[in-house]
mmCIF file of C-alpha atoms in Angstrom:
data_model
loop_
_atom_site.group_PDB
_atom_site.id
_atom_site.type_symbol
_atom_site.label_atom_id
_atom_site.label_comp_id
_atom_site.label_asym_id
_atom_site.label_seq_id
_atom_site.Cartn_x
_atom_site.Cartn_y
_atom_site.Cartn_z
ATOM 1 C CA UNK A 187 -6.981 7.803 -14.241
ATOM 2 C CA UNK A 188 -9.100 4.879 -15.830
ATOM 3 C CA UNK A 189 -12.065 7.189 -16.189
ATOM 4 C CA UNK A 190 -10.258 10.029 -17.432
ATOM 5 C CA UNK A 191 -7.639 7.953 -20.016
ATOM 6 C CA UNK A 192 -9.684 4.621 -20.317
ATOM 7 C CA UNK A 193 -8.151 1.668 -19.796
ATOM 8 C CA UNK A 194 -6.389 1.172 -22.741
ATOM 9 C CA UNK A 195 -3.919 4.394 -22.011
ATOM 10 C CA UNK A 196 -2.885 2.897 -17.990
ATOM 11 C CA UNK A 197 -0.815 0.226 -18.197
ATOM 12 C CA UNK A 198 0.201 -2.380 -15.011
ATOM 13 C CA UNK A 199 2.346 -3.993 -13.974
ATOM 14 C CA UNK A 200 5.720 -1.812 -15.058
ATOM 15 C CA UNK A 201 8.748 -1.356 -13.558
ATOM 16 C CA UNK A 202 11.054 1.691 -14.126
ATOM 17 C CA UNK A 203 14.541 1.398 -14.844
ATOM 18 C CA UNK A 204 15.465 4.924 -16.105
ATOM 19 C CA UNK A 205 15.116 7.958 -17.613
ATOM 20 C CA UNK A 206 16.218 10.157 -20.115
ATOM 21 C CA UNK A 207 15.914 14.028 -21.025
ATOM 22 C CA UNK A 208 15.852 15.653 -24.685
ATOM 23 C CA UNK A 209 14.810 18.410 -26.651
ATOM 24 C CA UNK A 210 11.430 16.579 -27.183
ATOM 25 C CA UNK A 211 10.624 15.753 -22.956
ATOM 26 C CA UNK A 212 11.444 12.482 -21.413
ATOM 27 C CA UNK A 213 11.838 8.724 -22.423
ATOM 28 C CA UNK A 214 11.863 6.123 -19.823
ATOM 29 C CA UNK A 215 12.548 2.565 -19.798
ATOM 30 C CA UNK A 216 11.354 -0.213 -17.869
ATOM 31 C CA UNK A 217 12.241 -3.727 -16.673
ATOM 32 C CA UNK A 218 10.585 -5.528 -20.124
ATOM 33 C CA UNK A 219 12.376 -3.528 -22.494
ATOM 34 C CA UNK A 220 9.806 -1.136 -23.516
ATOM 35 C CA UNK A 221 10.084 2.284 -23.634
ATOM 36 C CA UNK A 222 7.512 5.413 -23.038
ATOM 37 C CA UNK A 223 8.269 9.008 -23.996
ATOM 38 C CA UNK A 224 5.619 12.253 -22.598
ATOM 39 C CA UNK A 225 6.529 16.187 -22.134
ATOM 40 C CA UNK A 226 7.271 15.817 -18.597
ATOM 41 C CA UNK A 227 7.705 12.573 -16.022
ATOM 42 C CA UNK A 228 6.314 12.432 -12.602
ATOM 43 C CA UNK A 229 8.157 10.191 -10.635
ATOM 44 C CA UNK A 230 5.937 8.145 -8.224
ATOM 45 C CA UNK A 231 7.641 5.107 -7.875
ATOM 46 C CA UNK A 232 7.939 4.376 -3.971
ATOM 47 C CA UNK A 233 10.255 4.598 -1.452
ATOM 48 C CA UNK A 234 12.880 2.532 -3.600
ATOM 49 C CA UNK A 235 12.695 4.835 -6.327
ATOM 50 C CA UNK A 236 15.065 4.251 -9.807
ATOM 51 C CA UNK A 237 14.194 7.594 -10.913
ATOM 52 C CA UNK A 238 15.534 9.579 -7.413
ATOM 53 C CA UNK A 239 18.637 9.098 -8.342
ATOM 54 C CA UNK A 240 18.069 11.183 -11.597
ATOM 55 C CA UNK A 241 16.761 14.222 -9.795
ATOM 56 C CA UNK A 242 18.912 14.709 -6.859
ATOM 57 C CA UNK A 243 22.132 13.884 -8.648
ATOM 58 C CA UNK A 244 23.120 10.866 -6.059
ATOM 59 C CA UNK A 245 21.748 7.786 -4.497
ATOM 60 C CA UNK A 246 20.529 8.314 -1.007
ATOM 61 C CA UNK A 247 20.901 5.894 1.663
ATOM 62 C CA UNK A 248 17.988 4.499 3.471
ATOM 63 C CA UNK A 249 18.193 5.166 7.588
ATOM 64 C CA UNK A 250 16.329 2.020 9.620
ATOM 65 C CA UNK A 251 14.533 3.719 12.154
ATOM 66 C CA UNK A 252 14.988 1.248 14.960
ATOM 67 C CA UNK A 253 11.700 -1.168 14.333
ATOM 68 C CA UNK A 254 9.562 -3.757 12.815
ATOM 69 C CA UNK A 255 6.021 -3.785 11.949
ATOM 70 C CA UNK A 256 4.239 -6.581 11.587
ATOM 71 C CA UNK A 257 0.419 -6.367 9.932
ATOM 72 C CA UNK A 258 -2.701 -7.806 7.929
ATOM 73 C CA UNK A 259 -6.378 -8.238 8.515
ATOM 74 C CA UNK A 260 -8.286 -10.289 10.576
ATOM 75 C CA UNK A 261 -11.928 -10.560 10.830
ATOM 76 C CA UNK A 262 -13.567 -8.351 13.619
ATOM 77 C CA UNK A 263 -14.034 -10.268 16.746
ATOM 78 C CA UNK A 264 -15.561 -7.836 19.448
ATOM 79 C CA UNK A 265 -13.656 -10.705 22.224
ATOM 80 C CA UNK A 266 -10.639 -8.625 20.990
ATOM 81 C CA UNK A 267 -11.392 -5.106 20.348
ATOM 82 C CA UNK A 268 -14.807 -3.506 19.574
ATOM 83 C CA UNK A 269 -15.813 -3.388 16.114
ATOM 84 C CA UNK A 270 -16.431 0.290 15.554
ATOM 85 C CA UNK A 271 -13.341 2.211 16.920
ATOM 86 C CA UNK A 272 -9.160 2.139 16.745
ATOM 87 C CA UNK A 273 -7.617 0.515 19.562
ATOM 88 C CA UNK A 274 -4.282 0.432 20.810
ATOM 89 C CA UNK A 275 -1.973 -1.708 22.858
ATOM 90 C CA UNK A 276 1.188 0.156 24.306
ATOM 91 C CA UNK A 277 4.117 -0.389 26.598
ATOM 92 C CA UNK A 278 7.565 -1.429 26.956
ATOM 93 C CA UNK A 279 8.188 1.444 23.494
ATOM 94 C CA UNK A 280 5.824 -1.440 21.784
ATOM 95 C CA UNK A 281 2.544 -1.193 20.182
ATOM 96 C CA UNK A 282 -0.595 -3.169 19.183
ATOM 97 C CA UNK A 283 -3.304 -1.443 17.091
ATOM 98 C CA UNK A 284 -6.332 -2.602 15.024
ATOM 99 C CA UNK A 285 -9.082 -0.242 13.476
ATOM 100 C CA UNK A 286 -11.888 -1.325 11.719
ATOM 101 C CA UNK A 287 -11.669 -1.456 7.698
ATOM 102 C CA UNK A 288 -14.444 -3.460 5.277
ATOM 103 C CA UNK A 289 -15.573 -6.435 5.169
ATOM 104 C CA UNK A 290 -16.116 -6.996 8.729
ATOM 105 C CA UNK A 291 -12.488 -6.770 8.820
ATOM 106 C CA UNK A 292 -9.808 -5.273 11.365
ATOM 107 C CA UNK A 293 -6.307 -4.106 10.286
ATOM 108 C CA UNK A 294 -3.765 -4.967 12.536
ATOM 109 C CA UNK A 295 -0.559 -3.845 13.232
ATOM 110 C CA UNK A 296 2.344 -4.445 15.664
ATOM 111 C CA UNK A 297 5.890 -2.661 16.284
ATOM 112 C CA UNK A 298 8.820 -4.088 18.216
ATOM 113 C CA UNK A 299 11.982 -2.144 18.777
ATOM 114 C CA UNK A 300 14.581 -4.563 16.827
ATOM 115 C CA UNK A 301 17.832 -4.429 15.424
ATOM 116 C CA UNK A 302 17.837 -4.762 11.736
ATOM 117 C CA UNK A 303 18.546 -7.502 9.374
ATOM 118 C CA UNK A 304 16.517 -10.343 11.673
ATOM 119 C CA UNK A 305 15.481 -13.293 9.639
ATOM 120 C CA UNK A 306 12.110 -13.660 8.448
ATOM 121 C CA UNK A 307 10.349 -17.037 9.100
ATOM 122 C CA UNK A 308 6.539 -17.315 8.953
ATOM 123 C CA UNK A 309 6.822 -20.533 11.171
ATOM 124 C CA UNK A 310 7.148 -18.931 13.793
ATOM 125 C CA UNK A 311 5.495 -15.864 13.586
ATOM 126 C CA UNK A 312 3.366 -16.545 15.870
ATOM 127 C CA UNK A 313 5.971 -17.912 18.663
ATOM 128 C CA UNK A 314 7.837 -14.798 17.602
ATOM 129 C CA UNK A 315 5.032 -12.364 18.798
ATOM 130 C CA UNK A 316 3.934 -14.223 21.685
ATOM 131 C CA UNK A 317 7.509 -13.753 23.030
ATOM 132 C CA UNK A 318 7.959 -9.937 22.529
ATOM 133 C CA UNK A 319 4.167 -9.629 23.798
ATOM 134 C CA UNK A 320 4.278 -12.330 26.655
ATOM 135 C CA UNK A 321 2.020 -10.929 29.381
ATOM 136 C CA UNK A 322 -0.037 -8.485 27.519
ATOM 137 C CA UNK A 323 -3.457 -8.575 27.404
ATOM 138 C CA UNK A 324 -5.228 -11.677 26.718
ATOM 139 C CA UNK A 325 -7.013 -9.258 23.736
ATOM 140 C CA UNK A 326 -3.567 -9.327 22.374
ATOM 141 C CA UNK A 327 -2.809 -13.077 22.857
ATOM 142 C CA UNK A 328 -6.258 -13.496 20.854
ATOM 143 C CA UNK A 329 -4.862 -11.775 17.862
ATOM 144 C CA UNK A 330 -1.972 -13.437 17.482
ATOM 145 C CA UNK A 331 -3.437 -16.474 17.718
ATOM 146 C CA UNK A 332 -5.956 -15.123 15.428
ATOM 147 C CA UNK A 333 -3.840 -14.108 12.196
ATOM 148 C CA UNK A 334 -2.460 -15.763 9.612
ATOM 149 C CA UNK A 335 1.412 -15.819 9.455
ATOM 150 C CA UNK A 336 1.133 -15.790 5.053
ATOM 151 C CA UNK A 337 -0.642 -12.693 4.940
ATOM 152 C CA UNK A 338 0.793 -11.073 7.481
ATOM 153 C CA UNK A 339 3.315 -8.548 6.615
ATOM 154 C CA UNK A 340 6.741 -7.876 8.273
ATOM 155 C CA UNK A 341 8.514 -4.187 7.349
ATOM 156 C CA UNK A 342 11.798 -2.946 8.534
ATOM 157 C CA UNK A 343 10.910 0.823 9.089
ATOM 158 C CA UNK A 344 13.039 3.030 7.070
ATOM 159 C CA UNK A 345 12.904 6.706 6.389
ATOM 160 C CA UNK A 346 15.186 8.934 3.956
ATOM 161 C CA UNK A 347 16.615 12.183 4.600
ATOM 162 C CA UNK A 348 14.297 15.028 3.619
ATOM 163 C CA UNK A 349 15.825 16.393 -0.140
ATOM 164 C CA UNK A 350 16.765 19.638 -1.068
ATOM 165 C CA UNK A 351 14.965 19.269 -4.717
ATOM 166 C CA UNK A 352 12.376 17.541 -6.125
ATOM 167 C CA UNK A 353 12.434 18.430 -9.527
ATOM 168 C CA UNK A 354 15.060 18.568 -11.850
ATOM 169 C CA UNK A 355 14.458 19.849 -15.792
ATOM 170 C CA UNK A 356 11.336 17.914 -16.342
ATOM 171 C CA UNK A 357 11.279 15.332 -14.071
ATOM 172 C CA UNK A 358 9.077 15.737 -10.648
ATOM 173 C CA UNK A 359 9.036 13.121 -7.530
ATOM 174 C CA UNK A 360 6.040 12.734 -6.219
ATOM 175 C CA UNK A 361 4.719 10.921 -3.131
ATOM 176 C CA UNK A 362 7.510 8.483 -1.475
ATOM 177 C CA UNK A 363 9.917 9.139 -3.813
ATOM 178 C CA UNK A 364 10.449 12.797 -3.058
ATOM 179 C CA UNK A 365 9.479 12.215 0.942
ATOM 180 C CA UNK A 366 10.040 8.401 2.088
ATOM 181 C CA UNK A 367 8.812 8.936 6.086
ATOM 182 C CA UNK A 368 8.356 6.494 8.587
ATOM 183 C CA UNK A 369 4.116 5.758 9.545
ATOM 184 C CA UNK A 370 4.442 7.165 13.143
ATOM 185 C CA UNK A 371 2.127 10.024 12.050
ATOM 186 C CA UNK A 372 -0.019 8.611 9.397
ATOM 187 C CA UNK A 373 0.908 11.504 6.507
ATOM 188 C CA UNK A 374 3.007 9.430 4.138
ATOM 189 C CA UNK A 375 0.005 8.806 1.622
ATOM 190 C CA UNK A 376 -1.478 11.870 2.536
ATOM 191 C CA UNK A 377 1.106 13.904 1.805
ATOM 192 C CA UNK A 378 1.419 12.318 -1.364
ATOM 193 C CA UNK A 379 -1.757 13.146 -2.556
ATOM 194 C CA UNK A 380 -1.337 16.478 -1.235
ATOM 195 C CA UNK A 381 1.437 16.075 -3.826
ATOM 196 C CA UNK A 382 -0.964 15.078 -6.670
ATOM 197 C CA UNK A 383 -3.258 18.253 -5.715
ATOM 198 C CA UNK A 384 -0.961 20.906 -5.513
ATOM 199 C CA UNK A 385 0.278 19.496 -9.311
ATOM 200 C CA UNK A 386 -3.220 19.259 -10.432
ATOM 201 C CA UNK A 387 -4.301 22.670 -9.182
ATOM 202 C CA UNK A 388 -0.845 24.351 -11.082
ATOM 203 C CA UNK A 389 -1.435 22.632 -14.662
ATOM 204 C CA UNK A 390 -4.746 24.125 -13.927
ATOM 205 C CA UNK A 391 -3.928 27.676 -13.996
ATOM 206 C CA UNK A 392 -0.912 26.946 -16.697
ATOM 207 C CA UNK A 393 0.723 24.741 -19.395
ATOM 208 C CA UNK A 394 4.141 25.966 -18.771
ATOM 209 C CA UNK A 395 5.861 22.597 -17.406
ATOM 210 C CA UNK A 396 8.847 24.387 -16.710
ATOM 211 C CA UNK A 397 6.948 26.683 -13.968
ATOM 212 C CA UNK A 398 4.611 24.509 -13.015
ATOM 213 C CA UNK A 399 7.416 21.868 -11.766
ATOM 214 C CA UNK A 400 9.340 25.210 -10.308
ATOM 215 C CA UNK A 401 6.500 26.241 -8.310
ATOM 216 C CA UNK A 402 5.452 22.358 -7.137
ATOM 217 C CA UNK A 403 8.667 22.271 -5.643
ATOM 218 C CA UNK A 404 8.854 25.381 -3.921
ATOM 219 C CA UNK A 405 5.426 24.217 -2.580
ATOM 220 C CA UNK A 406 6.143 21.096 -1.392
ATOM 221 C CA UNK A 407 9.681 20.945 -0.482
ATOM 222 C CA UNK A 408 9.405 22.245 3.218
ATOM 223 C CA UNK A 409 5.975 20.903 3.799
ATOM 224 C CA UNK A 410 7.352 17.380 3.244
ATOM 225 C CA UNK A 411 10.911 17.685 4.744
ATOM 226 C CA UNK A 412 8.658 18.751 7.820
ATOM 227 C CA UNK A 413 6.530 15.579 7.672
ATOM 228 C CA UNK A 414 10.083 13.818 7.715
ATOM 229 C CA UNK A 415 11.278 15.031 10.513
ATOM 230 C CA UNK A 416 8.089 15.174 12.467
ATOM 231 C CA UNK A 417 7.505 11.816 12.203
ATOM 232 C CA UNK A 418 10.875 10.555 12.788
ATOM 233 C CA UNK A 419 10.330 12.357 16.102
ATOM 234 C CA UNK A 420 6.958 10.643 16.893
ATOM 235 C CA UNK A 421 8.669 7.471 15.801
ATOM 236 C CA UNK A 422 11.514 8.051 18.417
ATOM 237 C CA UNK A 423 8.514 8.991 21.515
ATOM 238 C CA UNK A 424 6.868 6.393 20.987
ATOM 239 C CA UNK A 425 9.239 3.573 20.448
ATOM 240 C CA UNK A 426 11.299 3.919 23.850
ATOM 241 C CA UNK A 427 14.441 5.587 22.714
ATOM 242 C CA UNK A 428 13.883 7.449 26.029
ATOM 243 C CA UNK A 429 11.448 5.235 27.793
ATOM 244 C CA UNK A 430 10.474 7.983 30.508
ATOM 245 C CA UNK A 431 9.833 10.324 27.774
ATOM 246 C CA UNK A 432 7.811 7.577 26.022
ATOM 247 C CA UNK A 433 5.485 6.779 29.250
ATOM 248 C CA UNK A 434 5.060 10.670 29.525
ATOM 249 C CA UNK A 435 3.964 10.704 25.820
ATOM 250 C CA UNK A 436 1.128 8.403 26.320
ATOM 251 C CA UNK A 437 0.091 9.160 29.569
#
């Protein structure tokens, strides 16, 4: 977008509060009072999307799925996983994982099966992970020991029902606000730029916004409700809902 628009034309650091249809296209408004007006919106603003609530007609509700991740970088040490492949930790419907990124770096991740609405305290981060991972591998004791608790991140998993629309006059959602999945199968950004292809390819071949938003979501509905569901599946193998079908999974 920078190279195409220049820098002057993408603007940071914006938060959407709304948005409004006329007989001109769409306004929207955001958190510092300004306002921006095109021929069509695309919605991309995340999971906790203001403007979903404008397409579908209703505020949905958020379902936890049953976990928290934990992750960050770390710098590769080979004493805990090799440096050039993706490793994982699993048992007990937990998991451990690091894959090499850049800068000599690993990103790490781990999931425990917890209720929701646990406080957060970096203090003890460490403690904290050291207790649901007591016995594992000393490869795991080495990353904990190795991270920093203020850059690591803690999540609540969440995923939304899959929608029925994702367009309404000319308004679109695009990425996690038309599809907000769960990680277990690695398609949430991919599927959103899926997303941004399908739209590009369609104002290719016309200008009508009208169609072009009618066709993206007859595209993309199913595709994504699939992605949904199939990885709130995964995310139930592989977290120990059933444990014996969880063991099977991996073995």
């Amino acid at each position: 977008m920078l190279n195409f628009w220049g820098r002057d034309a993408v603007q940071f650091g914006k938060r959407v509060t709304r948005c409004e249809e006329n007989a001109d296209g769409v306004r929207v408004w955001f958190t510092d009072g300004s306002m921006a007006e095109g021929d069509f919106l695309i919605a991309a603003d995340g999971s906790h999307s203001a403007l979903r609530p404008y397409v579908l007609g209703y505020t949905p509700e958020r379902r936890y799925a049953g976990y928290v991740n934990w992750n960050g970088l770390v710098e590769i040490d080979e004493a805990i996983a090799p440096g050039n492949q993706w490793t994982t930790f699993v048992g007990e419907g937990k998991r451990v994982s690091l894959m090499p990124v850049s800068d000599g770096r690993f990103y790490f991740f781990f999931d425990v099966p917890l209720p929701a609405g646990l406080a957060e305290d970096r203090s003890t981060l460490r403690a904290d992970l050291s207790r649901y991972f007591s016995g594992w591998s000393p490869q795991v004791q080495k990353l904990i020991a190795a991270l920093d608790p203020q850059t690591t991140n803690r999540i609540e998993i969440h995923d939304i029902e899959p929608f029925e629309r994702l367009v309404r006059g000319k308004v679109a959602l695009l990425g996690d606000a038309g599809h907000s999945t769960t990680p277990d199968i690695g398609q949430g950004g991919c599927a959103a730029l899926e997303d941004a292809v399908v739209l590009g390819d369609l104002f290719r071949q016309s200008r009508d916004i009208t169609e072009v938003l009618r066709q993206y979501e007859a595209q993309r509905c199913d595709r994504v409700r699939d992605l949904v569901l199939k990885a709130r599946k995964r995310c139930d193998v592989t977290h120990g809902k059933d444990m014996a079908l969880t063991e099977a999974w991996y073995q």
